[in-house]
Short mmCIF file of C-alpha atoms and ligand atoms in Angstrom, two decimals:
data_model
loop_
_atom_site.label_atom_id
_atom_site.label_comp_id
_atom_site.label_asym_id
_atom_site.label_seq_id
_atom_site.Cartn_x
_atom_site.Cartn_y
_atom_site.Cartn_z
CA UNK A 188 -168.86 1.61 -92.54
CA UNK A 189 -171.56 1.17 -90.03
CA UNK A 190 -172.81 -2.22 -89.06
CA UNK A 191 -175.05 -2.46 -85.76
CA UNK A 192 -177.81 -4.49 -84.48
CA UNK A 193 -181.34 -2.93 -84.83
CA UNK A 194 -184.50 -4.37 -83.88
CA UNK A 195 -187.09 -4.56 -86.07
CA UNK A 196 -190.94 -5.91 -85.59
CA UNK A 197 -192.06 -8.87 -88.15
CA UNK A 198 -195.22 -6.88 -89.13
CA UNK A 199 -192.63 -3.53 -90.33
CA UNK A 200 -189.51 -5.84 -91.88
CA UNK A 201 -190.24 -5.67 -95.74
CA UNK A 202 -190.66 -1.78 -95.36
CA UNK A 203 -187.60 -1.84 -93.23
CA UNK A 204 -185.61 -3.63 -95.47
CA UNK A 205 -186.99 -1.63 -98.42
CA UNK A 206 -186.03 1.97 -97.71
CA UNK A 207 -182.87 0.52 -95.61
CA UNK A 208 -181.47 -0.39 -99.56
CA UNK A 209 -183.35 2.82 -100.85
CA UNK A 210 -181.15 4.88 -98.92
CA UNK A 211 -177.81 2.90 -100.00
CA UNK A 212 -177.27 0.35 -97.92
CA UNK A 213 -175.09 -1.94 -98.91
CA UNK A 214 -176.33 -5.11 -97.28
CA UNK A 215 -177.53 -6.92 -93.73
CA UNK A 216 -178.01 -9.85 -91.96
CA UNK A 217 -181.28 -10.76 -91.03
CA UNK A 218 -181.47 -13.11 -87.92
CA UNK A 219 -183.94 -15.36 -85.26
CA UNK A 220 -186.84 -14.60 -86.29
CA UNK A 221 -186.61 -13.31 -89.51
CA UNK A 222 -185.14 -16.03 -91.28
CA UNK A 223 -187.73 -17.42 -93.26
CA UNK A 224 -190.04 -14.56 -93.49
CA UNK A 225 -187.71 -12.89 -95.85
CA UNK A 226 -187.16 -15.29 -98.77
CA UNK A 227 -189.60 -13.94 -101.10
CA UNK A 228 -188.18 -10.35 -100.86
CA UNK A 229 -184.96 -10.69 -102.84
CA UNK A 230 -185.33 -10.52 -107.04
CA UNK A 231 -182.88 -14.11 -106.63
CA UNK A 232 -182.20 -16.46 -104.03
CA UNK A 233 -178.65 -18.18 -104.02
CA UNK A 234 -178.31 -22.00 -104.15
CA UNK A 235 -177.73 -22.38 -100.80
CA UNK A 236 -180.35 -20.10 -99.34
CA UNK A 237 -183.10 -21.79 -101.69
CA UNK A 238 -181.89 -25.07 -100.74
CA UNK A 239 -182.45 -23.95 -96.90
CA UNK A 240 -185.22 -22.38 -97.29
CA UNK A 241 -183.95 -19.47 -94.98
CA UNK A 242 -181.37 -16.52 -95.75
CA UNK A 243 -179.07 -14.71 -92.81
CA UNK A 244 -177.91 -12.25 -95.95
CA UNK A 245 -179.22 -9.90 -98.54
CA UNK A 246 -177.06 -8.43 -100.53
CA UNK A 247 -177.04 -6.58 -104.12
CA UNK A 248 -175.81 -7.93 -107.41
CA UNK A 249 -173.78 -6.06 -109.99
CA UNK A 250 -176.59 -5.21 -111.18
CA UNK A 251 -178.10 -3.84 -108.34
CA UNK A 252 -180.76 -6.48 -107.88
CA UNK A 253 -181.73 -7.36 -104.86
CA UNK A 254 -179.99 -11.18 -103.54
CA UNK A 255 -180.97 -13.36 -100.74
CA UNK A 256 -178.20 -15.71 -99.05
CA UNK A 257 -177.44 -17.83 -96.24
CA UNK A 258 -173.53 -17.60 -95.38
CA UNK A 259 -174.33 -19.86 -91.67
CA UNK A 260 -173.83 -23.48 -93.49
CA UNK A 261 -170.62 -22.42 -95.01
CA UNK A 262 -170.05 -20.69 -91.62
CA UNK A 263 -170.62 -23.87 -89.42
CA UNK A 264 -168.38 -25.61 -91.76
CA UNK A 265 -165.26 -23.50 -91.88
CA UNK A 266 -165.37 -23.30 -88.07
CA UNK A 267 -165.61 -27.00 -87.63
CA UNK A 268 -163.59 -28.39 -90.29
CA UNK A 269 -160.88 -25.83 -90.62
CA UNK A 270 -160.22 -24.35 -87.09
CA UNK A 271 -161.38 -26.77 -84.78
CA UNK A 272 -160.18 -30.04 -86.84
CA UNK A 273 -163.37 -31.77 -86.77
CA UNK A 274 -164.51 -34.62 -89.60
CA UNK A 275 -167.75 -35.04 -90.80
CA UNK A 276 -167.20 -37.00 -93.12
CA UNK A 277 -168.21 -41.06 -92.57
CA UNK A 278 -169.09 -39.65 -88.98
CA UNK A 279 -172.89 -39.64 -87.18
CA UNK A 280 -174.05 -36.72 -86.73
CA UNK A 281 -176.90 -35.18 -84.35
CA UNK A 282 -178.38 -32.02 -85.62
CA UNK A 283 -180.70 -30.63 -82.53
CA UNK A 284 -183.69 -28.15 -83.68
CA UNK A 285 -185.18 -27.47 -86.88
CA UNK A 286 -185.60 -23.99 -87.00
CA UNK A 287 -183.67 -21.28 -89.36
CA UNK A 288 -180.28 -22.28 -88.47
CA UNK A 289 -180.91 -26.02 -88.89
CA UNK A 290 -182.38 -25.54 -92.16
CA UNK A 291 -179.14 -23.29 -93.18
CA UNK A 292 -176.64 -26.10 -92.07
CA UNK A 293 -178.10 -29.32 -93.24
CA UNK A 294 -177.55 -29.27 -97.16
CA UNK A 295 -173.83 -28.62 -96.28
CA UNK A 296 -173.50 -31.01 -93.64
CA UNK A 297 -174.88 -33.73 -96.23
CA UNK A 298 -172.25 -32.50 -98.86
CA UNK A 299 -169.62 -33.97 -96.22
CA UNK A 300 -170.83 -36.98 -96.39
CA UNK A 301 -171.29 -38.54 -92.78
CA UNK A 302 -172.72 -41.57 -92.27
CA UNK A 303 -175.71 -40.45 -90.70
CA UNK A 304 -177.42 -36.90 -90.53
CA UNK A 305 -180.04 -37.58 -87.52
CA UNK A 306 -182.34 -34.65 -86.91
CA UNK A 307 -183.98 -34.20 -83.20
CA UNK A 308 -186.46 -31.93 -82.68
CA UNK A 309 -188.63 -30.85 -79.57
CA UNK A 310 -191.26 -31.40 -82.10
CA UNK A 311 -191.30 -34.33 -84.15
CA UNK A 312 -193.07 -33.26 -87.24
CA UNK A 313 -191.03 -30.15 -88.10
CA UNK A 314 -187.95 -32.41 -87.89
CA UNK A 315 -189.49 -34.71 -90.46
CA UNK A 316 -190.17 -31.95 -92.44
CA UNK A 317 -186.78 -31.24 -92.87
CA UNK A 318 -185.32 -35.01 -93.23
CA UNK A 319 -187.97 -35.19 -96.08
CA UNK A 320 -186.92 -32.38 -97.72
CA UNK A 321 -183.42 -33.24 -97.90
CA UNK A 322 -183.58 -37.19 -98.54
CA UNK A 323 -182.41 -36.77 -101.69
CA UNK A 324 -179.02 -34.94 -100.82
CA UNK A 325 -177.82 -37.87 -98.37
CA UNK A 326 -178.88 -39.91 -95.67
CA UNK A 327 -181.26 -38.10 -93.16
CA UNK A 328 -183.47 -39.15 -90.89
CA UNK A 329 -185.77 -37.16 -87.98
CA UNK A 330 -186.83 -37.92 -84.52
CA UNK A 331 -188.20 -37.01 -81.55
CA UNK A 332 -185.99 -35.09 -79.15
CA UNK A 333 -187.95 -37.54 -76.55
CA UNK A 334 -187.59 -40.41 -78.59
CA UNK A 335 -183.63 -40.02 -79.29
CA UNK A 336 -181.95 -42.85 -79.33
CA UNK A 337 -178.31 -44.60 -80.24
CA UNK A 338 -174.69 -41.83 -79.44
CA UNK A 339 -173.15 -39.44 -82.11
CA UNK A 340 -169.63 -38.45 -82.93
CA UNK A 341 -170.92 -34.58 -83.25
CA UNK A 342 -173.84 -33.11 -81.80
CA UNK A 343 -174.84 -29.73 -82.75
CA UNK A 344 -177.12 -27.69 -81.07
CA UNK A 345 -179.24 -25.56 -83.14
CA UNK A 346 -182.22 -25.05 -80.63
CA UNK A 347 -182.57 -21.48 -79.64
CA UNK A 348 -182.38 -22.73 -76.05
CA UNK A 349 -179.09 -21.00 -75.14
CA UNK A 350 -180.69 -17.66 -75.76
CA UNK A 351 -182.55 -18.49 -72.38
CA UNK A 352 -179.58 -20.36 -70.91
CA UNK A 353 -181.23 -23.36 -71.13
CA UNK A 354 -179.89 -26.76 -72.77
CA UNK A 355 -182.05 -28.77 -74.39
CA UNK A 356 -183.03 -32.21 -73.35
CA UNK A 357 -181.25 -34.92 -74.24
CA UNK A 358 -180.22 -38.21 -72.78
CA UNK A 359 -176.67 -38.83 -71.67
CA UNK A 360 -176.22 -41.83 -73.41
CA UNK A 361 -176.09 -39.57 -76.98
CA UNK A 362 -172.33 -39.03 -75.62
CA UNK A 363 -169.36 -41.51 -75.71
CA UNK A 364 -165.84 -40.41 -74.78
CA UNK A 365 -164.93 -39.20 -78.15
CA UNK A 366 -168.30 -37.35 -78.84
CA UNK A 367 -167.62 -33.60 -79.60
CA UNK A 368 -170.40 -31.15 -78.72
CA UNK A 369 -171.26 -27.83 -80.73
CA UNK A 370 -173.34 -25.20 -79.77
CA UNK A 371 -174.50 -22.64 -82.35
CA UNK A 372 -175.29 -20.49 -79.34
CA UNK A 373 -172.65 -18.38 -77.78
CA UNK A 374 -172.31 -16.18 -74.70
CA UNK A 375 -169.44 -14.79 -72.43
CA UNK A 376 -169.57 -17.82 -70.62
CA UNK A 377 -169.99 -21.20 -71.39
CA UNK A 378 -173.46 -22.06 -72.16
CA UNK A 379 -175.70 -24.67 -70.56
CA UNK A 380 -175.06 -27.18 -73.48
CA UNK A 381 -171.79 -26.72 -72.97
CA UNK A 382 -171.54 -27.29 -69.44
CA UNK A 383 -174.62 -30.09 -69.72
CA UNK A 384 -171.55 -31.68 -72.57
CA UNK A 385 -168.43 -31.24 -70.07
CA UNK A 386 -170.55 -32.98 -67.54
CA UNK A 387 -171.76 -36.03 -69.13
CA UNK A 388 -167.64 -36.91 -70.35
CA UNK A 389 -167.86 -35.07 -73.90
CA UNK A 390 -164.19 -35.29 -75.80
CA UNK A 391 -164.96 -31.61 -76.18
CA UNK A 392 -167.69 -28.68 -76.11
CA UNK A 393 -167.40 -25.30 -77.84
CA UNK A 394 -169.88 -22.52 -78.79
CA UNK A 395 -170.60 -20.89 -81.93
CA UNK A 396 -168.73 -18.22 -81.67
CA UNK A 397 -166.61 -19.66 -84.90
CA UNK A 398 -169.30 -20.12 -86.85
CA UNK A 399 -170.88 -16.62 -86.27
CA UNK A 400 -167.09 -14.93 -87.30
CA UNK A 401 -167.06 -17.23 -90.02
CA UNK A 402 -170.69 -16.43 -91.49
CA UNK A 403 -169.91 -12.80 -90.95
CA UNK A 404 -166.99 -13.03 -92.91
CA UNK A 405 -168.65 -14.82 -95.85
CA UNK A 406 -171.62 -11.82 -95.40
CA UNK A 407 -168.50 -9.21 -95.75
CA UNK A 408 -167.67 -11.36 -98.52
CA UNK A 409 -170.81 -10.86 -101.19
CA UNK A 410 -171.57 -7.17 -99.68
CA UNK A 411 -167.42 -5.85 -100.61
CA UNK A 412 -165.74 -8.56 -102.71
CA UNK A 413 -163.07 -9.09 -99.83
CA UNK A 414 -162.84 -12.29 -97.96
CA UNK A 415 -161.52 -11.02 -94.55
CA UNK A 416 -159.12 -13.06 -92.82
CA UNK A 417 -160.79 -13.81 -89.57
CA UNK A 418 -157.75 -14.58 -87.31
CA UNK A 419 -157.63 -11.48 -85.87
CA UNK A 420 -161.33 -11.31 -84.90
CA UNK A 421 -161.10 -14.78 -83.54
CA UNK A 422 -158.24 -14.35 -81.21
CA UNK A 423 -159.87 -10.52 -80.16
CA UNK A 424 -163.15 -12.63 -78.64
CA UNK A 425 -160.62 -15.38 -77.39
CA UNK A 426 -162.01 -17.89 -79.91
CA UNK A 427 -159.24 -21.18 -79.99
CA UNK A 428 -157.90 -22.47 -81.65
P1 LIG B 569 -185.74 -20.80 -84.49
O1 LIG B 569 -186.00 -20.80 -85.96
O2 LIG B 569 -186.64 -20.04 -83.59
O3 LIG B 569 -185.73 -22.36 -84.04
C1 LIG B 569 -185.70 -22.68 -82.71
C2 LIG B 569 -185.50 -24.19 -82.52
O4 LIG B 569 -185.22 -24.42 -81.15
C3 LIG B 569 -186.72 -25.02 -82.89
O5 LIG B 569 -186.31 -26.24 -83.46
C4 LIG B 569 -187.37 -25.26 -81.50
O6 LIG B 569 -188.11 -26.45 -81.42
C5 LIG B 569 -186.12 -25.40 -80.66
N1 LIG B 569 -186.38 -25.14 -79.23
C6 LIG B 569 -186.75 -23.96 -78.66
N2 LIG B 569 -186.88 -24.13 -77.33
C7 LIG B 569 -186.58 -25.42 -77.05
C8 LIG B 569 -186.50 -26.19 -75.85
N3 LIG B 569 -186.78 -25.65 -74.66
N4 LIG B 569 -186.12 -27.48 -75.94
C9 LIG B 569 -185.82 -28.03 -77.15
N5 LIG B 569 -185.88 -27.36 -78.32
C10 LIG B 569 -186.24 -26.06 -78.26
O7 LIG B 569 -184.26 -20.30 -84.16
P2 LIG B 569 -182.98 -20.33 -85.14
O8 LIG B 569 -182.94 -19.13 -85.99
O9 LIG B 569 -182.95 -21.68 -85.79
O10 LIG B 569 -181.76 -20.17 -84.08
C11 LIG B 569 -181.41 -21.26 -83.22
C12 LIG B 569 -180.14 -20.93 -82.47
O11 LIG B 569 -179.00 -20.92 -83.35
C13 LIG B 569 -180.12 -19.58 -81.75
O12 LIG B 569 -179.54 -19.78 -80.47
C14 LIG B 569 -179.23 -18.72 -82.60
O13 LIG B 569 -178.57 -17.72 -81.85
C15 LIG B 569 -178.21 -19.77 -83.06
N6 LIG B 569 -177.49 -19.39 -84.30
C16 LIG B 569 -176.15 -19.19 -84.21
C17 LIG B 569 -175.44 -18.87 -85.36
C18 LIG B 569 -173.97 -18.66 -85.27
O14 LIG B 569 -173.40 -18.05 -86.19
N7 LIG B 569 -173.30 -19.16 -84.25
C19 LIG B 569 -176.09 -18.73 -86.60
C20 LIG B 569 -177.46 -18.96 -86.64
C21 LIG B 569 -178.15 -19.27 -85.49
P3 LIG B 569 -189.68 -26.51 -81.84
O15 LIG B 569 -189.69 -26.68 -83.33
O16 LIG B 569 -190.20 -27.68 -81.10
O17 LIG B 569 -190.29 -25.19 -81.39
#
């Protein structure tokens, strides 16, 4: 198998993607940002990729039909639920961004019922986008990154700040002592929003390493009919627990 990163320009992706499957490939992820600007490629969009209105996967069918997915809410999930310990459920959470990989995690966040799903967003009106589109699944609401207000039990970062090493801005009374902090991003070292979390007293801060092994494995998952056990992988890139 082959399965490497290649960089492709928005105006050349469809034909990309078209001969890539033309000449037997057996599936890809598609990533920031591509996310969106693939969903009316596939013959069928999954639940949970028409739901987010963004895929990370394409995959084929058995019947060799062309299938969009998005394997990061699931992803997110497994990492925070079943290796770090986490609860969502009757928790508040902060979702910060509303770009691809906000859109992929809300639906499922909602599904574990927390008590609050507050989206923060540099700007306001994509983040009430999103809480409209998702009222109906549980209770969402948007603001202001500027305007945030009231502290969280989670905060996840889905901003693409931490691919410029940045960390987005956000007061430090979002944090109590048990606040845990997520960020989506990842690097060899700890990220800003990781260190900005340690800082200001967070009960913990981890990257999204997890979540990126645990989307990949759900990816593996519809392209070869194997779940992979990801244990290995995680302990290989030093992922705890
Ligand atoms: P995207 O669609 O480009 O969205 C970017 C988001 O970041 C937007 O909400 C944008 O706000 C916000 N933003 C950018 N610069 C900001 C700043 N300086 N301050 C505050 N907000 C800022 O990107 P994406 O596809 O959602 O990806 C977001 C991040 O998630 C990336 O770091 C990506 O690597 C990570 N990710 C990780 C995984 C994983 O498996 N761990 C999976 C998916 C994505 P505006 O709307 O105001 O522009």
């Amino acid at each position: 198998m082959i399965y490497s990163a290649i960089d492709v320009e928005p105006e050349q992706l469809t034909t990309w993607v078209a001969k890539f499957f033309a000449n037997a490939g057996r599936g890809l992820n598609v990533t920031i940002p591509h996310k969106q600007s693939l969903l009316t490629m596939p013959s069928r969009l999954s639940e949970r990729a028409r739901r987010a209105g963004a895929l990370n996967t394409l995959a084929r069918d058995a019947h060799g039909q062309l299938v969009g997915d998005n394997t990061d809410g699931v992803g997110l999930i497994r990492d925070l639920t079943e290796h770090l310990g986490l609860t969502i459920t009757a928790h508040r959470i902060l979702l910060l961004g509303a770009g691809g990989a906000a859109r992929g995690v809300i639906a499922p966040l909602l599904e574990m019922l927390p008590t609050q799903l507050t989206i923060a967003n540099r700007t306001f009106e994509r983040a009430e986008a999103l809480a409209k589109a998702f009222a109906a699944l549980g209770p969402v609401r948007a603001t202001a990154l500027a305007d945030l207000q009231g502290s969280f039990d989670l905060i996840i970062n889905a901003t693409a700040t931490s691919l410029r090493g940045e960390a987005p801005a956000l007061p430090a009374s979002a944090l109590d002592r048990r606040t845990v902090c997520y960020d989506m991003g990842y690097s060899d070292q700890d990220t800003a929003f990781v260190r900005w979390a340690r800082e200001h007293g967070a009960a913990r801060a981890c990257m999204g390493l997890g979540m990126l092994i645990e989307q990949a494995a759900e990816s593996f998952y519809l392209w070869r009919g194997v779940r992979p056990n990801t244990a290995g992988i995680r302990a290989a890139l030093g992922v705890s627990p």
